[in-house]
Amino acid sequence: MYGIVVAINVGIFAILALSVNIITGYAGQPNLGQASFFGIGAYTTAILAGKYGVGFLPSLIISGFIAGIVGLLLGLASLRVRDDFLAITTIGFNFVVVAIFQYVPFFGASMGLSIPPLKLFGYPVGYVGLFIIILLLMLLVILFTKRMERSWIGIALVSIRNNEEAAESLGIDTRKFKVISFGIGTLIAGFAGSVYAYYMGFIMSYNFQFMTSITILSMAVVGGLGTIAGPIIGAIVLGLAPEIFRFVSDYRLLIYGAILILMMSFQPQGLVGDGSIFANIVRKLRPKTSGVDQ
Amino acid sequence: MFLQQLVNSIVIGSVYALTAMGATLVYGILRVLDIANAGAYAVGAYIGMAIYALTGNLFVSLIATLIISGAIGICLEKFIYLRLLDKPSIVPLITSIGVFIFIEDLLRLLNGPYAKRFPAKLPFSGIQLSSVSIPATWILVMVVTAVLLFILWYILYHTRIGLAWRATAQDMETAKAMGVNINLVVALNFLLGYGFAAVAGSLIGIMYNSISPTMGDTPAYKMLAIIVLGGLGNPVGTVLAALIIGLVETFLGGYIGFFLPRDAIAFVALIIMLLIRPKGLFASNNA
Amino acid sequence: MLELKDIDVFYGKSQALHNINISINEGEFVTIIGANGAGKTTIMKTIIGLLKPKNGSIIYKGEDITHKESWTRSQMGIGYVPEGRRVFPELTVEENLRMGCYNIKDNAKIKENYDLVYELFPRLKERKTQLAKTMSGGEQQMLAIGRALMSSPKLLLIDEISMGLMPILINASLNVLKQLNEKGLTILLVEQNAKKALSYAERGYVLQTGRIILSDTTESLLSNEQVKKAYLGG
Amino acid sequence: MEKRLFSVISLLLIALMVMSGCSGNQQPQQTQSSGQQEQQPSPSGEETIKIGFFAPVTGPAAADGESALNSAKLAVETINNAGGILGKKIELVDYDDNFKAEQAVSIAQKLTTSDKVVAVVSGSYSNPTRAAAPVYQQAKIPMVSAYAEHPDITKAGDYIFRQSFVGPIQGRAGAEVAVKKLGAKKIAVLQVDNDFGASLVEGFKERVAKLGGEVISVDTFQLGEKEFTPLLTKIKNENPDLIYMVAYAVEGSQIVRQMKQLNMTVQLLGTEGIDATKEFFGVLGKDVEGLVFTTNLNRDDTRKVTQDYIKNYTEKYGFAPDMVGASVYDSFMVLAEAIKLSGQATPDAIKDGMYKIHDFDAVTGVITSYNKLGEVIKPVQVQTVKNGEIHFFDEITDMEIIAPPDIQ
Amino acid sequence: MILQGKDIEKSFGGLKALNGVSFELGNNEVLGIIGPNGAGKSTLFNIICGVYSPTKGSIHFEGKNITGLKPHDIARLGIARTFQIAHAFRDMTVLDNILTALGIDEYNGIVSMFKLAKKSDTVESAMSYIELLDLKDAANKKAGELSLGMMRRLEIARALALRPKVLMLDEPCAGLSYDDADEFINLISMLKGQKISIMMVEHNMNVAMRACDRLVVLNFGEKIAEGTPNEIQNDPLVIEAYLGKEE
């Protein structure tokens, strides 16, 4: 059971890491406020399911969409700023969203919000059930990302990350695609938030603070931005780290900090990113394919 | 009450200015958002307290704090930041967050999680007017901030190395070709950047008579808002932005009332400003 | 005085300079001409140390400076006027000039150099408290040259004196250089405007796509058809 | 070369992490308090009663986390030195939740499944405790929350107990003290903006109104706030008879200091949040003279349990214990009592035992009993600071005030 | 005539980078824009491609006024461009670089942008451009690993994959060796055979003279000459602008 709970945790964060990966990894737009969309999703579910008794699927879907719409708006606003300014704008957004959750009584303010245990078709869904739901969701996100990677939008996003000017010159409306990437990435974070709300049964603004954004982004970066395996591996490594290092409980945060520093200093492209040691090994082992999709 | 709030806001603004100055200096030269600077803030408070306990001399402890933390900053620069400069900006940012987490937790392990006292005896007493009271520690904060900012201003605008700093911030390559030893400028930059943050931490410790390992948490992020408002890498703009935030926070929070918590005000201001003037309030044209 | 031996420079994987050999004697006025993209700026940056050659060595006054930092080279007496002037936009004229003599500690000497520069370019004196970014292109060029002269250089490197300047200003600038050269300053001028450069310098190199294709006195280069071809094709 | 070496090292580090992750599941780490290892025979399998514990030992609440852990270790040591319960020693299985709700949930799973504890004490705040409570309820492992305030915690079910007063009780008690004992009519409230602050102030406002007083303003601040002068300046201008300060130690100490700096002499009424030896009284020293506060630990309590606890803690750790520590300590003592009462150390027996507790002599006062919801019924202590020491001021025993909410 | 610029003026701050420049690009013509450094060539180029909008004047493409359109709209109309500093997508393979251009019709719709990019017909079509520019061996290499010459060819291949009516080349030979430049001239004549009009800014006069049908010479933001390479080579104004005046 403990294993499953840890796996649920890792799974939720893997979905989140995959979601920020679409914005930061593929489209190349720094986003240090992903936890706010995670929070928007969770709060939407808490309000729908907790206050209005809405069922699982509608809550999940509405939560995702509300997060995605807010994400689209932030994406639109972010067109005015770039690079470091954009990074700080997203940080600021995170602080403001958390402040709103913390202060506005509708969002439970300082008392937080409770979510009734998840039931499907009248039966309570335990941790195992939740884990399956999360696995399914993660699978969907992976499939979606894979599809995206192989379709025109994926090509457009990566080209924007590489060189905006050149992408424009090839008929790619870079502004539109940046906004879309924000919309999709935040939509997925909203889904993750919804499931998280059911899993925790109780949420507070504290859970969606800026540090959570950093955790999410660190997972994607440590694993390898712009890949699918990367954010998942990152979520596993950094998600398990606090559990694994329980035996040195006093030094856990210290080790966490050290992992971030060492990884960024010596493998800044992430564990499986382009040019990392693992990626090179895999590249050598894998036979060359033409990569044509029929 | 208005006067009292005005004094409050100046004290708060001074603290912000000093705290954000370190990050501004680092950004000015290296273009790295240095969250670890807030770690220096906490480290500085502990070093300051330890040296004050040893020597009993406030002046000595502040100077020593500046130098020791500055040296730590130089080590960070040499061993960690310098090798990351050609990487995407997200890499040094995450590294600096890693450093920040590391420093904070190291402080907890070394000093315990409890807040400690930093009872400094000041050679002067507070001012008491009919409606305004200014405690001695506030005077200390304002005076030290003013002195440090004056020294910084003097260095930047009236010394050779300050000239080199400004030239390097504008065009590192040409500055190099003009004979500026960039390594030295960058080292000085970190010395001052981390030194200032450390002194700010010490002052805060004295002002609140309390230091704790997590004291850098709030400054770490608020200073980001301030340095952006100040035009990223512009020292003068940063001071102005810090004072403005001090004013706005005090009067919105304590006078008029605002629907969001005080710490959110800086970020609301930041977002509004970025949408109107994306390069910061006091951005220079070449930034 | 300065010797480049078998220099190869790469930008990533592409080679920008092939086997460059140049030597300049004390007191000479040498020019490197060539069309845009030929690698002139690359040579300059290599000499001042902003780019590191992959192969070859640079000898200055008998000392191997290939692995020395830029600032050391500047301290050794190499002055540099970068392409596009690159004055510090947010510094005043006076501060820009002060940057030029960054490593001179003797105040009297600094004063002397200020006087020298202000005498050469009275316009700079008039505008000494103005920010460099507010000045016109020609004034910025004067400032860039003045800044390089502030270091009392033994060797002056000038990258593209003519770029974006009105012809009358180009002549004025070149006249100044000629004057300085006559007083004993060694000058290496990289220039696109071949005729201008050749009519002032004593000796010239012709650079094409990263290679030296000609090297001769300026008189013979002026009458050499190959020079015109290097520019106008044919 | 150097670069390559370092990347190999960092990769090894990560590989190590992954591997230890695989083995970590089968062999849960069980920490024992270091001080007790020599004194007692190493507990093995059947012989011990395992009690789980979690607290925020790292992260922003590390100070309370350490106080809690210190007392947990002391409690186990005390019980074991007295011969254990039912002839068995207690084994402490403690974890750090890093002040994170997610970690509290995985710890709960770990404690209930792989560690197989028979009962758990939460030494953490509301957010982690509230999130973990349903897990314990579902696993049918009794949990005693030492000092978390959120009213929903005990609603998780019949296996969940609370050792501290639910927020509104202390708020009501505060109102009694403010209006009746301190004679305040106009009261300003300064409140930390979280569940603790909100629930206390709720009870306070309601009771003040009933007693004929008036709350003239409520100002809130964030956890971690340092600068209170803007708010205090505003309150000073309102000229209240009393300030009701619902804050934690770090923020509370700043409020007191900054009031001094602004020459504010108005009477201050605090709550158990400030009842922290080092963080509050240690930082303030003499500045805090005359403060009155509601809490659950009466330092002047002449009963032996209280005096022994204060003495032993001070000897062991070098500083006096606080309310967080006392509550954690009592939580263990209560569990031990429940085991004794039911004569069995199984989770169900402990749960039943908890409901049987009656007039139990705890460090934090005599516990009348636990109600059906699992809320403790005990008097509220009112303390004051005199000559730099904490002394008895009053005790609120009126059932109208101290009756916790119950299952309807 | 396919592309026309009328009286284009552009100021940056107070500085006039272009002053009343007009040009016409005929169908199936190769027009070169030359001039010394700082003459305003790149500015003109960027105005046509939509990076800047002109202070005055207008651009017409197939009779339509396209002044002030965004770069991606201009690309969609059929004007492709390359860049002076190589702008290949360095993290992407050569094949993916070309695919980027082939998606031009799919980027507009939310549904169509999720269509698979690497269908066999698109890959085939991409490969044809790759082969055209002789990059076949590098098709699966990352663009960042290519030499400069190959990168420039990649950029041209990518621009061609837009199937443009007008191809704009910004200093296509900067930094190339002799051989590469020779190849480039062959390429231009081959493209002419495919009914593409080409406009190029070029510093390498050798190339400009040999590749272009007509040249427009700019100096200090103004047009100083226009004509066939032969006429230009002997125009005293041009010679003066380039080589300088002899004293």
Coordinates of C-alpha atoms in Angstrom, one line a residue, chain C:
Chain C
M1 CA 56.4 43.9 -33.6
L2 CA 53.4 41.6 -34.2
E3 CA 53.5 38.3 -35.9
L4 CA 50.7 35.9 -36.7
K5 CA 51.9 32.4 -37.5
D6 CA 49.7 29.9 -39.2
I7 CA 46.6 30.9 -37.5
D8 CA 43.4 28.8 -37.9
V9 CA 40.2 30.0 -36.2
F10 CA 37.0 28.1 -36.0
Y11 CA 33.4 29.1 -35.1
G12 CA 32.1 25.9 -33.9
K13 CA 32.7 23.5 -36.7
S14 CA 33.2 26.0 -39.5
Q15 CA 36.6 27.4 -40.2
A16 CA 36.7 31.2 -40.4
L17 CA 40.5 31.7 -40.9
H18 CA 42.8 29.5 -42.8
N19 CA 46.5 29.5 -42.1
I20 CA 46.9 33.3 -41.6
N21 CA 50.4 34.7 -41.6
I22 CA 50.8 38.4 -41.0
S23 CA 53.7 40.4 -39.6
I24 CA 53.9 44.0 -38.8
N25 CA 57.0 46.0 -38.0
E26 CA 57.3 48.8 -35.5
G27 CA 56.1 52.1 -36.9
E28 CA 54.3 50.6 -39.9
F29 CA 50.9 51.4 -41.1
V30 CA 49.5 48.1 -42.4
T31 CA 46.0 47.4 -43.7
I32 CA 44.1 44.2 -44.3
I33 CA 41.4 44.7 -46.9
G34 CA 38.8 42.4 -48.2
A35 CA 35.1 42.2 -48.8
N36 CA 32.6 41.6 -46.1
G37 CA 32.6 38.1 -44.6
A38 CA 36.2 37.6 -45.6
G39 CA 37.3 37.2 -41.9
K40 CA 38.7 40.6 -41.2
T41 CA 37.0 41.1 -37.9
T42 CA 37.9 37.6 -36.9
I43 CA 41.6 38.4 -37.4
M44 CA 41.2 41.5 -35.2
K45 CA 39.4 39.6 -32.4
T46 CA 42.0 36.9 -32.5
I47 CA 44.8 39.4 -32.1
I48 CA 43.1 41.2 -29.2
G49 CA 42.3 37.8 -27.7
L50 CA 38.5 37.7 -27.9
L51 CA 38.8 34.6 -30.0
K52 CA 41.2 31.8 -29.5
P53 CA 42.9 30.3 -32.5
K54 CA 42.8 26.6 -32.8
N55 CA 46.2 26.4 -34.3
G56 CA 49.1 28.8 -34.7
S57 CA 50.6 31.4 -32.5
I58 CA 50.7 35.2 -32.0
I59 CA 53.9 36.8 -31.2
Y60 CA 53.9 40.4 -29.9
K61 CA 57.2 42.2 -29.2
G62 CA 58.9 38.8 -29.1
E63 CA 56.6 37.3 -26.6
D64 CA 54.1 34.6 -27.3
I65 CA 50.7 36.0 -26.3
T66 CA 48.5 33.3 -27.9
H67 CA 47.2 32.2 -24.5
K68 CA 47.1 35.5 -22.8
E69 CA 43.8 37.1 -21.8
S70 CA 42.5 40.1 -23.7
W71 CA 43.1 42.4 -20.8
T72 CA 46.8 41.4 -20.6
R73 CA 47.2 42.1 -24.2
S74 CA 45.6 45.5 -23.7
Q75 CA 48.0 46.2 -20.8
M76 CA 50.9 45.2 -23.1
G77 CA 50.1 48.1 -25.4
I78 CA 47.6 46.9 -27.9
G79 CA 44.8 49.4 -28.5
Y80 CA 41.6 48.3 -30.2
V81 CA 38.8 50.0 -32.0
P82 CA 36.2 47.4 -32.5
E83 CA 33.9 47.0 -35.5
G84 CA 30.7 49.0 -35.1
R85 CA 32.6 51.2 -32.6
R86 CA 31.1 49.5 -29.6
V87 CA 31.3 52.5 -27.4
F88 CA 29.7 52.0 -23.9
P89 CA 26.3 53.5 -24.5
E90 CA 25.4 54.4 -20.9
L91 CA 28.7 55.9 -20.1
T92 CA 29.6 59.5 -20.8
V93 CA 32.2 60.5 -23.3
E94 CA 34.6 61.2 -20.6
E95 CA 34.0 57.8 -18.9
N96 CA 34.3 56.0 -22.2
L97 CA 37.7 57.6 -22.6
R98 CA 38.6 56.7 -19.1
M99 CA 37.8 53.1 -19.9
G100 CA 40.4 53.4 -22.7
C101 CA 43.2 54.1 -20.2
Y102 CA 41.9 51.6 -17.7
N103 CA 45.3 50.3 -16.8
I104 CA 47.1 53.5 -16.5
K105 CA 47.6 54.5 -12.9
D106 CA 49.6 57.7 -13.5
N107 CA 47.2 60.6 -13.3
A108 CA 49.5 63.0 -15.1
K109 CA 49.7 60.5 -17.9
I110 CA 46.0 60.2 -18.1
K111 CA 45.6 63.9 -18.2
E112 CA 48.1 64.1 -21.0
N113 CA 46.2 61.5 -23.0
Y114 CA 42.9 63.3 -22.4
D115 CA 44.5 66.4 -23.8
L116 CA 45.9 64.5 -26.7
V117 CA 42.5 63.0 -27.6
Y118 CA 40.7 66.3 -27.1
E119 CA 43.2 68.0 -29.3
L120 CA 42.7 65.5 -32.0
F121 CA 38.9 65.5 -31.6
P122 CA 37.7 68.8 -30.2
R123 CA 34.2 67.6 -30.7
L124 CA 34.6 65.1 -27.9
K125 CA 35.7 67.8 -25.5
E126 CA 32.5 69.7 -26.2
R127 CA 30.4 66.7 -25.5
K128 CA 32.4 65.2 -22.7
T129 CA 29.5 64.9 -20.2
Q130 CA 27.1 63.5 -22.8
L131 CA 26.1 59.8 -22.8
A132 CA 27.8 58.0 -25.7
K133 CA 24.5 56.6 -27.0
T134 CA 23.2 60.1 -27.7
M135 CA 26.0 60.9 -30.2
S136 CA 26.0 60.5 -34.0
G137 CA 27.8 57.7 -35.8
G138 CA 30.8 59.9 -36.7
E139 CA 31.2 61.2 -33.2
Q140 CA 31.0 57.7 -31.8
Q141 CA 33.8 56.7 -34.2
M142 CA 35.9 59.5 -33.0
L143 CA 35.1 58.3 -29.5
A144 CA 36.1 54.8 -30.3
I145 CA 39.4 55.9 -31.7
G146 CA 40.0 58.3 -28.9
R147 CA 39.2 55.6 -26.4
A148 CA 41.8 53.3 -28.0
L149 CA 44.4 56.1 -28.0
M150 CA 43.9 56.7 -24.3
S151 CA 45.8 53.6 -23.4
S152 CA 49.0 55.1 -25.1
P153 CA 49.1 52.0 -27.3
K154 CA 52.1 50.9 -29.1
L155 CA 50.0 49.0 -31.6
L156 CA 46.6 50.2 -32.7
L157 CA 44.1 47.8 -34.2
I158 CA 41.2 49.4 -36.1
D159 CA 38.3 47.4 -37.4
E160 CA 36.4 49.2 -40.2
I161 CA 36.9 52.8 -39.8
S162 CA 34.6 53.6 -42.8
M163 CA 31.6 51.7 -41.8
G164 CA 28.5 53.9 -41.8
L165 CA 30.6 57.0 -42.0
M166 CA 30.2 59.8 -44.5
P167 CA 33.2 60.0 -46.8
I168 CA 34.3 63.3 -45.4
L169 CA 34.5 61.8 -42.0
I170 CA 36.4 58.8 -43.2
N171 CA 39.0 61.0 -44.6
A172 CA 39.2 63.0 -41.4
S173 CA 39.6 59.9 -39.4
L174 CA 42.3 58.4 -41.7
N175 CA 44.2 61.7 -41.6
V176 CA 44.3 61.5 -37.9
L177 CA 45.6 57.9 -38.1
K178 CA 48.2 59.0 -40.6
Q179 CA 49.3 61.8 -38.2
L180 CA 49.6 59.3 -35.3
N181 CA 51.5 56.9 -37.4
E182 CA 54.0 59.6 -38.4
K183 CA 54.5 60.2 -34.7
G184 CA 55.5 56.6 -34.3
L185 CA 52.3 54.6 -33.6
T186 CA 52.1 51.2 -35.3
I187 CA 48.7 50.8 -36.9
L188 CA 46.9 47.8 -38.3
L189 CA 43.7 48.9 -40.1
V190 CA 41.2 46.4 -41.3
E191 CA 39.0 48.0 -44.0
Q192 CA 36.5 47.2 -46.6
N193 CA 37.0 50.5 -48.4
A194 CA 40.1 49.3 -50.2
K195 CA 41.2 52.4 -52.0
K196 CA 40.9 54.6 -49.0
A197 CA 42.8 52.2 -46.8
L198 CA 45.5 51.6 -49.4
S199 CA 46.0 55.3 -50.1
Y200 CA 46.9 55.8 -46.4
A201 CA 48.7 52.7 -45.4
E202 CA 52.2 51.5 -46.4
R203 CA 51.6 47.9 -46.9
G204 CA 48.5 45.7 -47.3
Y205 CA 47.1 42.2 -47.1
V206 CA 44.1 41.1 -49.2
L207 CA 41.8 38.7 -47.4
Q208 CA 39.3 36.6 -49.2
T209 CA 37.1 34.0 -47.5
G210 CA 39.4 33.5 -44.6
R211 CA 42.6 33.3 -46.6
I212 CA 45.3 35.8 -47.4
I213 CA 45.5 35.9 -51.2
L214 CA 47.8 38.9 -51.7
S215 CA 50.4 40.8 -49.7
D216 CA 52.3 43.7 -51.1
T217 CA 53.0 47.4 -50.9
T218 CA 50.0 49.6 -51.2
E219 CA 51.2 51.1 -54.5
S220 CA 51.3 47.8 -56.2
L221 CA 48.0 46.6 -54.6
L222 CA 46.3 49.7 -55.9
S223 CA 47.2 48.8 -59.5
N224 CA 46.5 45.1 -59.0
E225 CA 43.4 43.9 -60.9
Q226 CA 43.0 41.0 -58.5
V227 CA 42.0 43.4 -55.7
K228 CA 39.1 44.7 -57.7
K229 CA 38.1 41.2 -58.5
A230 CA 38.2 40.3 -54.8
Y231 CA 35.6 43.0 -54.3
L232 CA 33.6 43.3 -57.5
G233 CA 34.1 39.8 -58.9
G234 CA 34.8 39.2 -62.6

